[in-house]
mmCIF file of C-alpha atoms in Angstrom:
data_model
loop_
_atom_site.group_PDB
_atom_site.id
_atom_site.type_symbol
_atom_site.label_atom_id
_atom_site.label_comp_id
_atom_site.label_asym_id
_atom_site.label_seq_id
_atom_site.Cartn_x
_atom_site.Cartn_y
_atom_site.Cartn_z
ATOM 1 C CA SER A 702 -9.067 51.014 161.608
ATOM 2 C CA VAL A 703 -12.551 50.801 163.097
ATOM 3 C CA ARG A 704 -14.179 51.391 159.709
ATOM 4 C CA TYR A 705 -12.050 48.674 158.067
ATOM 5 C CA TYR A 706 -12.968 46.204 160.797
ATOM 6 C CA ALA A 707 -16.656 47.114 160.720
ATOM 7 C CA ALA A 708 -16.857 46.855 156.934
ATOM 8 C CA THR A 709 -15.135 43.471 156.945
ATOM 9 C CA SER A 710 -17.511 42.270 159.668
ATOM 10 C CA LEU A 711 -20.496 43.277 157.516
ATOM 11 C CA LEU A 712 -19.067 41.286 154.612
ATOM 12 C CA GLU A 713 -18.451 38.280 156.844
ATOM 13 C CA ASN A 714 -22.108 38.271 157.858
ATOM 14 C CA ALA A 715 -23.447 39.121 154.406
ATOM 15 C CA SER A 716 -26.469 36.998 153.537
ATOM 16 C CA GLY A 717 -27.142 38.326 150.053
ATOM 17 C CA GLY A 718 -25.133 38.973 146.922
ATOM 18 C CA ILE A 719 -23.317 42.110 145.885
ATOM 19 C CA SER A 720 -26.676 43.919 145.611
ATOM 20 C CA ASP A 721 -27.349 43.404 149.311
ATOM 21 C CA PRO A 722 -27.370 46.898 150.924
ATOM 22 C CA ASP A 723 -24.969 45.972 153.734
ATOM 23 C CA THR A 724 -22.589 44.267 151.321
ATOM 24 C CA ALA A 725 -22.660 47.173 148.912
ATOM 25 C CA ALA A 726 -22.094 49.686 151.705
ATOM 26 C CA ALA A 727 -19.181 47.721 153.139
ATOM 27 C CA LEU A 728 -17.479 47.316 149.771
ATOM 28 C CA ALA A 729 -17.978 50.990 148.957
ATOM 29 C CA ALA A 730 -16.370 52.015 152.255
ATOM 30 C CA LEU A 731 -13.400 49.697 151.772
ATOM 31 C CA LYS A 732 -12.838 50.792 148.191
ATOM 32 C CA GLN A 733 -13.071 54.473 149.114
ATOM 33 C CA MET A 734 -10.532 54.135 151.908
ATOM 34 C CA SER A 735 -8.137 52.080 149.790
ATOM 35 C CA ALA A 736 -8.334 54.593 146.946
ATOM 36 C CA ALA A 737 -6.785 57.195 149.261
ATOM 37 C CA HIS A 738 -3.503 55.230 149.217
ATOM 38 C CA ASP A 739 -2.712 56.070 152.838
ATOM 39 C CA LEU A 740 0.422 54.073 153.591
ATOM 40 C CA ARG A 741 -0.292 54.356 157.310
ATOM 41 C CA GLN A 742 -3.348 52.159 156.736
ATOM 42 C CA ALA A 743 -1.462 49.430 154.858
ATOM 43 C CA PRO A 744 -0.907 47.330 158.023
ATOM 44 C CA VAL A 745 -4.634 47.541 158.822
ATOM 45 C CA GLN A 746 -5.518 46.541 155.286
ATOM 46 C CA ALA A 747 -3.123 43.609 155.509
ATOM 47 C CA LEU A 748 -4.774 42.452 158.740
ATOM 48 C CA MET A 749 -8.175 42.600 157.063
ATOM 49 C CA LEU A 750 -6.867 40.573 154.126
ATOM 50 C CA VAL A 751 -5.561 37.914 156.492
ATOM 51 C CA ARG A 752 -8.929 37.850 158.256
ATOM 52 C CA ILE A 753 -10.756 37.573 154.931
ATOM 53 C CA GLU A 754 -8.612 34.608 153.902
ATOM 54 C CA LYS A 755 -8.819 32.887 157.276
ATOM 55 C CA ASN A 756 -12.611 33.206 157.487
ATOM 56 C CA ASN A 757 -13.169 32.679 153.748
ATOM 57 C CA ILE A 758 -15.128 35.922 153.316
ATOM 58 C CA ALA A 759 -15.938 35.560 149.623
ATOM 59 C CA ALA A 760 -18.108 38.702 149.614
ATOM 60 C CA ALA A 761 -14.933 40.762 150.077
ATOM 61 C CA GLY A 762 -13.610 39.603 146.697
ATOM 62 C CA PRO A 763 -14.219 42.883 144.798
ATOM 63 C CA TRP A 764 -12.250 44.892 147.372
ATOM 64 C CA VAL A 765 -9.430 42.349 147.510
ATOM 65 C CA GLN A 766 -9.269 42.486 143.715
ATOM 66 C CA GLN A 767 -8.988 46.278 143.822
ATOM 67 C CA VAL A 768 -6.087 46.134 146.275
ATOM 68 C CA ALA A 769 -4.268 43.503 144.222
ATOM 69 C CA GLU A 770 -4.661 45.350 140.913
ATOM 70 C CA ASP A 771 -3.773 48.845 142.119
ATOM 71 C CA ASP A 772 -0.078 49.336 141.373
ATOM 72 C CA GLN A 773 -0.033 52.433 143.594
ATOM 73 C CA ASN A 774 -0.422 50.206 146.638
ATOM 74 C CA ASP A 775 2.462 48.960 148.725
ATOM 75 C CA GLU A 776 4.074 45.977 146.995
ATOM 76 C CA GLY A 777 3.802 43.721 150.040
ATOM 77 C CA LEU A 778 0.126 44.611 150.419
ATOM 78 C CA ARG A 779 -0.522 43.680 146.795
ATOM 79 C CA TYR A 780 1.164 40.301 147.303
ATOM 80 C CA THR A 781 -0.976 39.671 150.377
ATOM 81 C CA ALA A 782 -4.066 40.648 148.391
ATOM 82 C CA ILE A 783 -3.329 38.362 145.438
ATOM 83 C CA GLY A 784 -2.657 35.483 147.839
ATOM 84 C CA THR A 785 -5.997 36.159 149.523
ATOM 85 C CA LEU A 786 -7.792 36.368 146.181
ATOM 86 C CA LEU A 787 -6.379 33.012 145.110
ATOM 87 C CA ALA A 788 -7.175 31.473 148.505
ATOM 88 C CA LEU A 789 -10.783 32.553 147.940
ATOM 89 C CA LYS A 790 -10.581 30.889 144.498
ATOM 90 C CA ASN A 791 -11.742 34.138 142.950
ATOM 91 C CA PRO A 792 -11.693 33.720 139.148
ATOM 92 C CA GLU A 793 -9.850 37.037 138.744
ATOM 93 C CA GLY A 794 -6.898 35.816 140.802
ATOM 94 C CA PRO A 795 -5.025 33.911 138.073
ATOM 95 C CA ARG A 796 -5.397 36.808 135.614
ATOM 96 C CA ILE A 797 -4.063 39.385 138.062
ATOM 97 C CA LEU A 798 -1.177 37.179 139.171
ATOM 98 C CA GLY A 799 -0.284 36.512 135.546
ATOM 99 C CA GLY A 800 -0.092 40.252 134.903
ATOM 100 C CA MET A 801 2.108 40.756 137.948
ATOM 101 C CA ILE A 802 4.468 38.036 136.767
ATOM 102 C CA GLN A 803 4.683 39.586 133.310
ATOM 103 C CA ASN A 804 5.595 42.980 134.765
ATOM 104 C CA ALA A 805 8.048 41.752 137.406
ATOM 105 C CA LYS A 806 11.663 42.523 136.517
ATOM 106 C CA ASP A 807 13.324 42.588 139.927
ATOM 107 C CA ALA A 808 14.619 39.213 141.148
ATOM 108 C CA LEU A 809 13.082 39.586 144.608
ATOM 109 C CA GLU A 810 9.686 40.360 143.065
ATOM 110 C CA GLN A 811 9.985 37.284 140.868
ATOM 111 C CA ILE A 812 10.890 35.106 143.861
ATOM 112 C CA LYS A 813 7.888 36.300 145.870
ATOM 113 C CA LEU A 814 5.504 35.872 142.945
ATOM 114 C CA GLY A 815 7.013 32.451 142.266
ATOM 115 C CA LEU A 816 6.264 31.332 145.808
ATOM 116 C CA ILE A 817 2.665 32.528 145.464
ATOM 117 C CA SER A 818 2.455 30.658 142.153
ATOM 118 C CA LEU A 819 3.831 27.511 143.746
ATOM 119 C CA GLU A 820 1.179 27.536 146.457
ATOM 120 C CA PHE A 821 -1.703 28.155 144.060
ATOM 121 C CA ALA A 822 -0.371 26.299 141.028
ATOM 122 C CA ASP A 823 -3.569 24.251 140.709
ATOM 123 C CA GLN A 824 -5.387 27.437 139.631
ATOM 124 C CA LEU A 825 -2.769 28.529 137.079
ATOM 125 C CA GLN A 826 -1.756 27.659 133.563
ATOM 126 C CA PRO A 827 1.914 26.864 132.895
ATOM 127 C CA ALA A 828 2.130 29.683 130.346
ATOM 128 C CA ALA A 829 1.319 32.274 133.022
ATOM 129 C CA ILE A 830 4.354 31.185 135.056
ATOM 130 C CA ALA A 831 6.727 30.797 132.104
ATOM 131 C CA PRO A 832 8.474 34.185 132.603
ATOM 132 C CA LEU A 833 9.610 33.095 136.072
ATOM 133 C CA ALA A 834 11.193 29.936 134.698
ATOM 134 C CA GLN A 835 13.256 32.177 132.409
ATOM 135 C CA SER A 836 14.462 34.525 135.167
ATOM 136 C CA HIS A 837 18.135 35.504 135.454
ATOM 137 C CA SER A 838 17.867 34.770 139.184
ATOM 138 C CA ALA A 839 18.748 31.144 139.883
ATOM 139 C CA LEU A 840 16.357 30.999 142.842
ATOM 140 C CA ALA A 841 13.455 32.619 140.984
ATOM 141 C CA LYS A 842 14.100 30.245 138.077
ATOM 142 C CA SER A 843 14.068 27.182 140.346
ATOM 143 C CA ILE A 844 10.844 28.270 142.025
ATOM 144 C CA GLY A 845 9.231 29.205 138.729
ATOM 145 C CA THR A 846 10.199 25.913 137.112
ATOM 146 C CA LEU A 847 8.700 23.947 139.999
ATOM 147 C CA ALA A 848 5.528 26.068 139.993
ATOM 148 C CA ARG A 849 5.205 25.623 136.232
ATOM 149 C CA GLN A 850 5.472 21.857 136.627
ATOM 150 C CA ALA A 851 2.765 21.958 139.274
ATOM 151 C CA ALA A 852 0.418 24.209 137.303
ATOM 152 C CA GLY A 853 -2.581 22.339 136.011
ATOM 153 C CA GLY A 854 -1.405 19.144 137.691
ATOM 154 C CA ASN A 855 1.013 18.358 134.878
ATOM 155 C CA ALA A 856 4.025 17.389 136.978
ATOM 156 C CA ALA A 857 5.435 13.928 136.441
ATOM 157 C CA GLY A 858 4.901 12.072 139.682
ATOM 158 C CA GLY A 859 2.144 14.469 140.730
ATOM 159 C CA ALA A 860 1.970 15.881 144.238
ATOM 160 C CA VAL A 861 4.832 13.716 145.513
ATOM 161 C CA SER A 862 7.172 15.128 142.875
ATOM 162 C CA ILE A 863 6.222 18.704 143.755
ATOM 163 C CA THR A 864 6.690 18.031 147.464
ATOM 164 C CA ASN A 865 10.130 16.548 146.784
ATOM 165 C CA GLY A 866 11.005 19.614 144.708
ATOM 166 C CA LEU A 867 9.896 21.894 147.524
ATOM 167 C CA VAL A 868 12.006 19.956 150.028
ATOM 168 C CA LYS A 869 15.040 20.455 147.765
ATOM 169 C CA LEU A 870 14.365 24.196 147.718
ATOM 170 C CA ILE A 871 14.217 24.199 151.524
ATOM 171 C CA GLN A 872 17.494 22.305 151.713
ATOM 172 C CA ASP A 873 19.177 25.112 149.760
ATOM 173 C CA GLY A 874 18.706 27.193 152.914
ATOM 174 C CA GLN A 875 17.445 30.456 151.406
ATOM 175 C CA PRO A 876 15.757 32.396 154.264
ATOM 176 C CA ILE A 877 12.928 33.738 152.091
ATOM 177 C CA VAL A 878 12.022 30.191 151.045
ATOM 178 C CA LEU A 879 12.309 28.870 154.588
ATOM 179 C CA ASP A 880 10.039 31.586 156.008
ATOM 180 C CA TRP A 881 7.472 31.074 153.267
ATOM 181 C CA SER A 882 7.599 27.292 153.665
ATOM 182 C CA LEU A 883 6.821 27.517 157.380
ATOM 183 C CA ALA A 884 3.827 29.780 156.716
ATOM 184 C CA TYR A 885 2.656 27.637 153.789
ATOM 185 C CA SER A 886 2.914 24.431 155.827
ATOM 186 C CA MET A 887 -0.017 25.582 157.967
ATOM 187 C CA ARG A 888 -2.221 25.528 154.865
ATOM 188 C CA ALA A 889 -0.821 22.497 153.026
ATOM 189 C CA ASP A 890 -2.243 18.976 153.080
ATOM 190 C CA GLN A 891 -0.869 16.700 155.787
ATOM 191 C CA ASP A 892 1.625 14.715 153.717
ATOM 192 C CA ARG A 893 3.178 17.895 152.360
ATOM 193 C CA ARG A 894 3.265 19.755 155.669
ATOM 194 C CA ILE A 895 4.929 16.793 157.395
ATOM 195 C CA ALA A 896 7.597 16.765 154.682
ATOM 196 C CA ILE A 897 8.064 20.536 154.985
ATOM 197 C CA TRP A 898 8.369 20.407 158.766
ATOM 198 C CA GLN A 899 10.918 17.607 158.564
ATOM 199 C CA ALA A 900 13.010 19.577 156.076
ATOM 200 C CA LEU A 901 12.805 22.766 158.156
ATOM 201 C CA ILE A 902 13.775 21.010 161.385
ATOM 202 C CA ASN A 903 16.713 19.389 159.648
ATOM 203 C CA GLN A 904 17.905 22.915 158.785
ATOM 204 C CA ALA A 905 18.497 23.629 162.495
ATOM 205 C CA THR A 906 22.148 22.746 162.122
ATOM 206 C CA VAL A 907 23.641 25.897 163.627
ATOM 207 C CA VAL A 908 23.146 26.728 167.312
ATOM 208 C CA ASP A 909 25.959 29.241 167.849
ATOM 209 C CA ASP A 910 23.658 32.275 167.454
ATOM 210 C CA GLU A 911 24.947 33.048 163.990
ATOM 211 C CA ARG A 912 21.843 31.609 162.367
ATOM 212 C CA GLY A 913 19.446 31.742 165.276
ATOM 213 C CA ARG A 914 16.444 32.121 163.004
ATOM 214 C CA ASP A 915 17.076 28.678 161.511
ATOM 215 C CA TYR A 916 16.898 27.211 165.008
ATOM 216 C CA GLU A 917 13.785 29.164 165.998
ATOM 217 C CA ARG A 918 12.070 28.231 162.743
ATOM 218 C CA ALA A 919 12.909 24.580 163.341
ATOM 219 C CA ALA A 920 11.578 24.699 166.907
ATOM 220 C CA LEU A 921 8.315 26.233 165.693
ATOM 221 C CA ALA A 922 8.002 23.556 163.006
ATOM 222 C CA ALA A 923 8.567 20.884 165.679
ATOM 223 C CA GLU A 924 5.871 22.441 167.862
ATOM 224 C CA LYS A 925 3.402 22.373 164.974
ATOM 225 C CA ALA A 926 4.326 18.782 164.128
ATOM 226 C CA ALA A 927 3.904 17.658 167.733
ATOM 227 C CA ASP A 928 0.354 19.010 167.719
ATOM 228 C CA ASP A 929 -0.511 17.440 164.355
ATOM 229 C CA GLY A 930 -1.807 14.039 165.393
ATOM 230 C CA PRO A 931 -0.239 10.575 165.073
ATOM 231 C CA GLU A 932 1.703 11.408 161.904
ATOM 232 C CA GLY A 933 3.265 14.432 163.567
ATOM 233 C CA ARG A 934 4.154 12.383 166.642
ATOM 234 C CA GLN A 935 5.845 9.798 164.427
ATOM 235 C CA LEU A 936 7.907 12.566 162.831
ATOM 236 C CA ILE A 937 8.960 13.829 166.262
ATOM 237 C CA ALA A 938 10.014 10.330 167.324
ATOM 238 C CA LEU A 939 12.114 10.018 164.165
ATOM 239 C CA LEU A 940 13.804 13.403 164.576
ATOM 240 C CA LEU A 941 14.720 12.680 168.195
ATOM 241 C CA THR A 942 16.932 9.859 166.917
ATOM 242 C CA SER A 943 18.867 12.218 164.630
ATOM 243 C CA ASP A 944 22.660 12.198 164.852
ATOM 244 C CA LYS A 945 22.594 16.009 164.568
ATOM 245 C CA PRO A 946 22.496 17.561 168.071
ATOM 246 C CA ALA A 947 20.901 20.766 166.784
ATOM 247 C CA VAL A 948 18.010 18.817 165.264
ATOM 248 C CA VAL A 949 17.368 16.969 168.536
ATOM 249 C CA GLU A 950 17.625 20.220 170.486
ATOM 250 C CA ALA A 951 15.182 22.122 168.259
ATOM 251 C CA THR A 952 12.774 19.179 168.266
ATOM 252 C CA LEU A 953 12.770 19.008 172.064
ATOM 253 C CA ALA A 954 12.238 22.777 172.240
ATOM 254 C CA GLY A 955 9.192 22.420 170.007
ATOM 255 C CA VAL A 956 7.819 19.458 171.944
ATOM 256 C CA TYR A 957 8.223 21.346 175.219
ATOM 257 C CA ARG A 958 6.140 24.259 173.863
ATOM 258 C CA SER A 959 3.471 22.012 172.349
ATOM 259 C CA ASP A 960 0.212 20.630 173.745
ATOM 260 C CA LEU A 961 1.252 17.051 172.953
ATOM 261 C CA LYS A 962 0.211 14.510 175.596
ATOM 262 C CA ASP A 963 2.595 11.965 177.139
ATOM 263 C CA GLN A 964 5.700 13.760 175.916
ATOM 264 C CA SER A 965 7.895 11.742 178.258
ATOM 265 C CA LYS A 966 7.224 8.601 176.198
ATOM 266 C CA LEU A 967 9.149 10.236 173.393
ATOM 267 C CA VAL A 968 11.895 11.591 175.644
ATOM 268 C CA MET A 969 12.565 8.596 177.874
ATOM 269 C CA PRO A 970 14.248 6.423 175.192
ATOM 270 C CA ILE A 971 16.833 9.133 174.440
ATOM 271 C CA TRP A 972 17.271 10.451 177.998
ATOM 272 C CA PRO A 973 20.373 8.344 178.832
ATOM 273 C CA SER A 974 22.150 9.569 175.715
ATOM 274 C CA LEU A 975 21.250 13.200 176.429
ATOM 275 C CA ILE A 976 22.974 13.225 179.820
ATOM 276 C CA LYS A 977 25.936 11.108 178.775
ATOM 277 C CA PRO A 978 29.104 13.184 178.155
ATOM 278 C CA PRO A 979 29.622 15.036 175.954
ATOM 279 C CA THR A 980 26.131 16.400 176.539
ATOM 280 C CA SER A 981 24.059 19.007 174.746
ATOM 281 C CA ASP A 982 23.051 21.038 177.778
ATOM 282 C CA THR A 983 20.143 22.794 176.105
ATOM 283 C CA ALA A 984 18.657 19.557 174.792
ATOM 284 C CA ALA A 985 19.045 17.913 178.198
ATOM 285 C CA ASN A 986 17.437 20.951 179.857
ATOM 286 C CA PHE A 987 14.325 20.718 177.694
ATOM 287 C CA ALA A 988 14.165 16.954 178.174
ATOM 288 C CA ALA A 989 14.517 17.291 181.957
ATOM 289 C CA LEU A 990 11.687 19.824 182.124
ATOM 290 C CA ILE A 991 9.466 17.579 180.007
ATOM 291 C CA LEU A 992 10.146 14.564 182.233
ATOM 292 C CA ALA A 993 9.738 16.537 185.458
ATOM 293 C CA ARG A 994 6.518 18.165 184.250
ATOM 294 C CA GLU A 995 5.049 14.679 183.821
ATOM 295 C CA GLY A 996 6.306 13.464 187.210
ATOM 296 C CA HIS A 997 9.333 11.368 186.206
ATOM 297 C CA LYS A 998 12.030 11.262 188.868
ATOM 298 C CA GLU A 999 14.695 10.440 186.285
ATOM 299 C CA ALA A 1000 15.026 14.218 185.915
ATOM 300 C CA LEU A 1001 16.097 14.700 189.539
ATOM 301 C CA ALA A 1002 19.779 14.165 188.802
ATOM 302 C CA TRP A 1003 19.797 16.897 186.137
ATOM 303 C CA LEU A 1004 17.521 19.604 187.568
ATOM 304 C CA PRO A 1005 20.092 20.860 190.144
ATOM 305 C CA ASN A 1006 22.424 21.685 187.240
ATOM 306 C CA MET A 1007 19.739 23.999 185.920
ATOM 307 C CA VAL A 1008 18.905 25.549 189.283
ATOM 308 C CA THR A 1009 22.512 26.508 189.971
ATOM 309 C CA GLY A 1010 22.970 27.924 186.475
ATOM 310 C CA ALA A 1011 25.500 25.315 185.435
ATOM 311 C CA THR A 1012 23.572 24.383 182.285
ATOM 312 C CA VAL A 1013 21.216 27.340 181.758
ATOM 313 C CA GLN A 1014 21.340 31.061 182.548
ATOM 314 C CA ASN A 1015 17.691 31.873 181.828
ATOM 315 C CA LEU A 1016 16.114 32.778 185.179
ATOM 316 C CA GLY A 1017 12.701 31.488 184.141
ATOM 317 C CA PHE A 1018 14.067 28.053 183.314
ATOM 318 C CA ARG A 1019 16.076 27.982 186.545
ATOM 319 C CA ALA A 1020 12.949 28.800 188.553
ATOM 320 C CA LEU A 1021 10.960 26.115 186.724
ATOM 321 C CA ALA A 1022 13.680 23.594 187.401
ATOM 322 C CA GLY A 1023 13.603 24.488 191.104
ATOM 323 C CA TRP A 1024 9.835 24.144 191.230
ATOM 324 C CA TYR A 1025 9.835 20.769 189.518
ATOM 325 C CA TYR A 1026 12.681 19.580 191.742
ATOM 326 C CA ALA A 1027 10.657 20.496 194.837
ATOM 327 C CA LYS A 1028 7.559 18.748 193.453
ATOM 328 C CA LEU A 1029 9.444 15.569 192.612
ATOM 329 C CA LYS A 1030 10.936 15.602 196.103
ATOM 330 C CA GLY A 1031 7.495 16.096 197.654
ATOM 331 C CA ASN A 1032 8.436 19.514 199.037
ATOM 332 C CA SER A 1033 6.194 21.746 196.937
ATOM 333 C CA ASP A 1034 4.259 23.127 199.926
ATOM 334 C CA ALA A 1035 7.460 24.040 201.752
ATOM 335 C CA PHE A 1036 8.789 25.599 198.559
ATOM 336 C CA ILE A 1037 5.705 27.811 198.212
ATOM 337 C CA HIS A 1038 5.847 28.920 201.835
ATOM 338 C CA ALA A 1039 9.541 29.723 201.499
ATOM 339 C CA VAL A 1040 8.926 31.827 198.398
ATOM 340 C CA LEU A 1041 6.010 33.679 199.991
ATOM 341 C CA GLY A 1042 7.805 34.064 203.298
ATOM 342 C CA THR A 1043 4.896 32.584 205.203
#
């Protein structure tokens, strides 16, 4: 692990080309370790690939190429490597991905490669993606068809058409697409990521613990949107007016976790409806904490419900509610002394 990290650090600070001694030594070490095919090191290699992509370490390209091309490597590691290679805009990326697509027979493999192709379609030729569009898997075929349309910028309607197609895929509710879409949204341009976040949050339609991941994914998307400037704030304001309680709940959960300023300005307009029977206790709980955190006494009527456990069982939330109640009542000092027993 230390050698992988050290070698990647040398490449990150490389000042010369591949002939630079430090660069050559780092690449040689990485290639030697990867050639051992030690599955125990796959997670470390994956972490290095993520670091290389995040920090745009172009000098690591030859090693990333080796990992992507070596069919003895873990499949997931190879997918991470080809994604990194394409993110670096390495000219070998499209060729290697094309070969992977040609050799993929399993539907799950085709789906994963299709999602990679969709993200990096601007570097690909439609012919390279054609096998995916002919898959027996309906999902792989849908993804491949959309990626093929996007390849080379040939889609009718351009980026808007591709974004609309992606939103339709999200609306189908396939977990693998939803997880990928959330990760991809962090790297997409603003218009596309806003559309993705909106679609993901609108998937938070089940809050009975049977599809808890949909809710958690939606809350995370709302958190990211809340921190994404004026456009993200506008999306949050829109979603808080949704007639779907789960959407409002997940949005408030995301806002509560975010670093967004003046959150109460978004919550105050919907506060009366949140506490009007029949209420969504969880949504009202998040809203009350947001209002109380920003000093709004409108939350006073609801916070006791949280403290007593009438609307929430989580001890952390109950303690927060008690603290905010004491602050709003001007009794924070007494509260602290009571807790400390002083």
